[in-house]
Amino acid sequence: MSISLRKHAAMFLAATFTVGSMATFGAAALDQPTAVLSSTLNHSVGTVLTSAEISNAQQAMAKAKASALKAQQDAAKKAQEEAATKADAAIKAAEEAAKKEAEIKAAATQTAYNQLVASAATARPVAYSTTYLASDAIKANATALGNYKLTFYDPCVECNGNNLALTATGTTLTEGRTIAVDPSVIPLGSRVFIEGYGVFIAEDTGGAIKGNKIDIAVSTHERANELGVQYANVYLLK
């Protein structure tokens, strides 16, 4: 074999060896020292590669290594971008879900409040009950008046000044509906929620009912004495 032909064969083997090694070993193949490559080729075909040819082979290997590294970096960058896009989409979906849930809750709260305001304050026994704790609907929509002193009265002369059972607004004093208020604080005709006791209508007044004090009507003097004096948070519904 002529020297020229042997050199071409050596260069062909060098290219084949380099591509084959990259395909088989990936990035690790690119780290093989050029000296090993030239030594292997020279051993196979004889010492035929010049320093210039070895230098060209080194440059080709360095270029291939840089190309492979760039491909890895590009792939990593793309994966990061895709992950960031998915994360942004997940965050946006969660925010939309939270917003929708808040809107549904707000609508339900408003509906519950409207129903409470529209409900009739009917005759019922007055007694503290956790059933009448202030709901989210009340807290969100009603006007909080603060903590009030509660007393209790009945239609008798001692409590009401007469036995006619008439209120200051001309209605019949009714347990579970009527309360006496200071009209300068709570306008007559207002619907009032007393936490622990429920909804009442401000229908009456009293000489001793001033400021943050409410007198709740009950049916008998005995019940008024039994209930005594209480304190509760009060909300003005309308």
Short mmCIF file of C-alpha atoms in Angstrom, two decimals:
data_model
loop_
_atom_site.label_atom_id
_atom_site.label_comp_id
_atom_site.label_asym_id
_atom_site.label_seq_id
_atom_site.Cartn_x
_atom_site.Cartn_y
_atom_site.Cartn_z
CA MET A 1 0.00 0.00 0.00
CA SER A 2 1.40 3.44 -0.92
CA ILE A 3 2.05 6.06 1.76
CA SER A 4 -0.63 8.35 0.29
CA LEU A 5 -3.18 5.57 0.30
CA ARG A 6 -2.22 4.61 3.83
CA LYS A 7 -2.68 8.22 4.98
CA HIS A 8 -6.14 8.39 3.43
CA ALA A 9 -6.99 5.10 5.08
CA ALA A 10 -5.73 6.42 8.40
CA MET A 11 -7.81 9.59 8.11
CA PHE A 12 -10.86 7.52 7.19
CA LEU A 13 -10.27 5.28 10.19
CA ALA A 14 -9.81 8.35 12.41
CA ALA A 15 -13.15 9.79 11.30
CA THR A 16 -14.86 6.40 11.67
CA PHE A 17 -13.31 5.87 15.10
CA THR A 18 -14.33 9.35 16.30
CA VAL A 19 -17.96 9.09 15.09
CA GLY A 20 -18.29 5.53 16.34
CA SER A 21 -16.90 6.42 19.74
CA MET A 22 -19.25 9.41 20.06
CA ALA A 23 -22.23 7.27 19.13
CA THR A 24 -21.28 4.53 21.55
CA PHE A 25 -19.95 6.42 24.53
CA GLY A 26 -21.58 9.88 24.12
CA ALA A 27 -19.85 12.76 25.86
CA ALA A 28 -17.40 10.44 27.57
CA ALA A 29 -15.88 9.57 24.21
CA LEU A 30 -15.06 13.19 23.64
CA ASP A 31 -12.87 13.19 26.71
CA GLN A 32 -10.53 10.53 25.27
CA PRO A 33 -7.05 12.00 24.90
CA THR A 34 -5.99 12.67 21.34
CA ALA A 35 -2.79 10.80 22.08
CA VAL A 36 -4.82 7.59 22.56
CA LEU A 37 -6.55 8.13 19.24
CA SER A 38 -3.38 8.80 17.31
CA SER A 39 -1.65 5.90 19.04
CA THR A 40 -4.48 3.52 18.16
CA LEU A 41 -4.59 4.62 14.54
CA ASN A 42 -0.86 4.54 14.10
CA HIS A 43 -0.74 1.09 15.56
CA SER A 44 -3.43 -0.08 13.12
CA VAL A 45 -2.07 1.39 9.92
CA GLY A 46 1.51 2.18 10.77
CA THR A 47 3.05 5.46 11.79
CA VAL A 48 1.69 7.53 8.94
CA LEU A 49 -0.07 10.58 10.53
CA THR A 50 1.81 13.82 10.46
CA SER A 51 1.66 16.40 13.26
CA ALA A 52 -0.62 18.54 11.08
CA GLU A 53 -3.03 15.65 10.62
CA ILE A 54 -3.00 14.93 14.34
CA SER A 55 -3.65 18.64 14.99
CA ASN A 56 -6.59 18.54 12.56
CA ALA A 57 -7.94 15.49 14.34
CA GLN A 58 -7.61 17.30 17.70
CA GLN A 59 -9.46 20.30 16.34
CA ALA A 60 -12.21 18.11 14.90
CA MET A 61 -12.57 16.34 18.25
CA ALA A 62 -12.68 19.65 20.15
CA LYS A 63 -15.32 20.95 17.75
CA ALA A 64 -17.37 17.77 18.16
CA LYS A 65 -17.07 18.02 21.94
CA ALA A 66 -18.19 21.67 21.92
CA SER A 67 -21.10 20.78 19.65
CA ALA A 68 -22.18 17.96 21.94
CA LEU A 69 -21.90 20.21 25.02
CA LYS A 70 -23.99 22.91 23.34
CA ALA A 71 -26.62 20.33 22.42
CA GLN A 72 -26.77 19.21 26.06
CA GLN A 73 -27.03 22.79 27.26
CA ASP A 74 -29.77 23.57 24.73
CA ALA A 75 -31.70 20.47 25.79
CA ALA A 76 -31.37 21.41 29.47
CA LYS A 77 -32.51 24.98 28.75
CA LYS A 78 -35.50 23.75 26.78
CA ALA A 79 -36.46 21.36 29.60
CA GLN A 80 -36.23 24.21 32.12
CA GLU A 81 -38.36 26.47 29.94
CA GLU A 82 -40.98 23.75 29.50
CA ALA A 83 -41.01 23.09 33.25
CA ALA A 84 -41.39 26.83 33.94
CA THR A 85 -44.25 27.06 31.44
CA LYS A 86 -46.03 24.13 33.09
CA ALA A 87 -45.47 25.64 36.54
CA ASP A 88 -46.89 29.00 35.39
CA ALA A 89 -49.91 27.24 33.92
CA ALA A 90 -50.46 25.33 37.16
CA ILE A 91 -50.20 28.53 39.23
CA LYS A 92 -52.62 30.34 36.92
CA ALA A 93 -55.08 27.45 37.08
CA ALA A 94 -54.87 27.43 40.88
CA GLU A 95 -55.44 31.20 41.02
CA GLU A 96 -58.44 30.93 38.71
CA ALA A 97 -59.88 28.11 40.83
CA ALA A 98 -59.36 30.12 44.02
CA LYS A 99 -60.97 33.19 42.43
CA LYS A 100 -63.95 31.13 41.28
CA GLU A 101 -64.32 29.58 44.72
CA ALA A 102 -64.20 33.02 46.34
CA GLU A 103 -66.87 34.30 43.95
CA ILE A 104 -69.11 31.32 44.71
CA LYS A 105 -68.60 31.80 48.45
CA ALA A 106 -69.32 35.53 48.21
CA ALA A 107 -72.50 34.88 46.24
CA ALA A 108 -73.65 32.26 48.76
CA THR A 109 -72.85 34.62 51.63
CA GLN A 110 -74.84 37.44 50.03
CA THR A 111 -77.77 35.11 49.35
CA ALA A 112 -77.78 33.89 52.95
CA TYR A 113 -77.73 37.48 54.19
CA ASN A 114 -80.57 38.55 51.89
CA GLN A 115 -82.66 35.62 53.11
CA LEU A 116 -81.97 36.58 56.73
CA VAL A 117 -82.98 40.18 56.12
CA ALA A 118 -86.14 39.10 54.31
CA SER A 119 -87.15 36.51 56.92
CA ALA A 120 -89.94 37.34 59.32
CA ALA A 121 -89.13 38.00 62.98
CA THR A 122 -91.87 35.84 64.46
CA ALA A 123 -92.95 35.10 68.00
CA ARG A 124 -90.67 32.56 69.69
CA PRO A 125 -89.25 31.87 73.14
CA VAL A 126 -86.20 34.04 73.83
CA ALA A 127 -83.18 32.09 75.08
CA TYR A 128 -79.49 31.99 74.34
CA SER A 129 -78.53 29.45 71.66
CA THR A 130 -75.39 28.77 69.64
CA THR A 131 -77.75 28.47 66.68
CA TYR A 132 -77.77 32.26 66.66
CA LEU A 133 -74.02 32.87 66.51
CA ALA A 134 -73.10 35.49 63.92
CA SER A 135 -72.51 33.84 60.55
CA ASP A 136 -70.01 34.89 57.88
CA ALA A 137 -72.94 36.39 55.98
CA ILE A 138 -73.80 38.66 58.91
CA LYS A 139 -70.20 39.62 59.63
CA ALA A 140 -69.57 40.44 55.97
CA ASN A 141 -72.72 42.45 55.28
CA ALA A 142 -74.29 43.77 58.49
CA THR A 143 -73.14 46.79 60.49
CA ALA A 144 -71.39 45.69 63.69
CA LEU A 145 -72.58 47.90 66.55
CA GLY A 146 -70.38 46.36 69.23
CA ASN A 147 -71.08 44.62 72.51
CA TYR A 148 -74.38 45.57 74.14
CA LYS A 149 -75.88 45.15 77.58
CA LEU A 150 -79.09 43.13 77.37
CA THR A 151 -81.98 43.38 79.79
CA PHE A 152 -85.42 41.79 79.54
CA TYR A 153 -88.91 43.17 80.09
CA ASP A 154 -92.54 42.10 79.74
CA PRO A 155 -95.90 43.85 79.17
CA CYS A 156 -96.62 44.33 82.87
CA VAL A 157 -97.05 47.76 84.45
CA GLU A 158 -93.80 47.42 86.37
CA CYS A 159 -91.74 46.77 83.24
CA ASN A 160 -93.71 48.57 80.54
CA GLY A 161 -95.40 51.42 82.40
CA ASN A 162 -98.82 50.07 81.45
CA ASN A 163 -100.48 46.75 80.79
CA LEU A 164 -101.60 47.48 77.26
CA ALA A 165 -98.64 45.59 75.69
CA LEU A 166 -98.21 48.32 73.10
CA THR A 167 -94.84 49.47 71.83
CA ALA A 168 -93.64 52.98 71.00
CA THR A 169 -94.32 52.26 67.33
CA GLY A 170 -97.89 51.06 67.98
CA THR A 171 -97.25 47.34 67.54
CA THR A 172 -98.06 44.64 70.05
CA LEU A 173 -95.15 43.74 72.28
CA THR A 174 -94.16 40.24 71.19
CA GLU A 175 -91.54 37.88 72.61
CA GLY A 176 -89.03 36.86 69.94
CA ARG A 177 -89.67 39.97 67.84
CA THR A 178 -89.79 43.16 69.93
CA ILE A 179 -86.81 44.97 71.40
CA ALA A 180 -86.57 48.41 72.96
CA VAL A 181 -83.63 50.52 71.78
CA ASP A 182 -82.16 53.99 71.92
CA PRO A 183 -83.49 55.40 68.61
CA SER A 184 -80.56 57.78 68.37
CA VAL A 185 -78.32 54.71 68.02
CA ILE A 186 -80.63 52.16 66.40
CA PRO A 187 -83.45 53.63 64.31
CA LEU A 188 -86.94 52.36 65.09
CA GLY A 189 -88.08 49.79 62.57
CA SER A 190 -84.57 48.42 62.11
CA ARG A 191 -83.92 44.69 61.97
CA VAL A 192 -81.28 43.82 64.57
CA PHE A 193 -79.31 40.62 65.03
CA ILE A 194 -78.30 39.92 68.61
CA GLU A 195 -75.66 37.20 68.70
CA GLY A 196 -76.92 34.22 70.65
CA TYR A 197 -80.55 35.39 70.49
CA GLY A 198 -81.39 35.96 66.82
CA VAL A 199 -83.22 38.60 64.78
CA PHE A 200 -85.47 41.22 66.35
CA ILE A 201 -87.21 44.42 65.28
CA ALA A 202 -86.56 47.72 67.03
CA GLU A 203 -90.18 48.55 67.91
CA ASP A 204 -89.98 50.07 71.35
CA THR A 205 -88.10 52.58 73.48
CA GLY A 206 -87.56 53.05 77.21
CA GLY A 207 -86.42 55.75 79.60
CA ALA A 208 -83.52 53.60 80.82
CA ILE A 209 -82.55 52.35 77.34
CA LYS A 210 -79.68 54.59 76.32
CA GLY A 211 -76.59 54.02 74.23
CA ASN A 212 -75.39 50.43 73.90
CA LYS A 213 -78.24 48.87 75.81
CA ILE A 214 -81.17 46.82 74.50
CA ASP A 215 -84.29 45.63 76.33
CA ILE A 216 -85.63 42.37 74.92
CA ALA A 217 -89.35 41.66 75.29
CA VAL A 218 -90.49 38.38 76.87
CA SER A 219 -93.92 37.11 77.80
CA THR A 220 -93.84 37.19 81.61
CA HIS A 221 -92.20 39.06 84.46
CA GLU A 222 -90.85 35.78 85.82
CA ARG A 223 -89.00 35.08 82.58
CA ALA A 224 -87.60 38.60 82.54
CA ASN A 225 -86.18 38.04 86.03
CA GLU A 226 -84.81 34.61 85.11
CA LEU A 227 -82.94 35.92 82.08
CA GLY A 228 -81.48 38.78 84.13
CA VAL A 229 -78.67 40.76 82.48
CA GLN A 230 -76.61 39.48 79.56
CA TYR A 231 -74.07 40.86 77.09
CA ALA A 232 -73.84 40.14 73.37
CA ASN A 233 -72.51 41.46 70.08
CA VAL A 234 -75.14 43.33 68.09
CA TYR A 235 -75.43 43.82 64.31
CA LEU A 236 -77.68 46.21 62.44
CA LEU A 237 -79.14 44.33 59.46
CA LYS A 238 -80.95 47.26 57.86
#
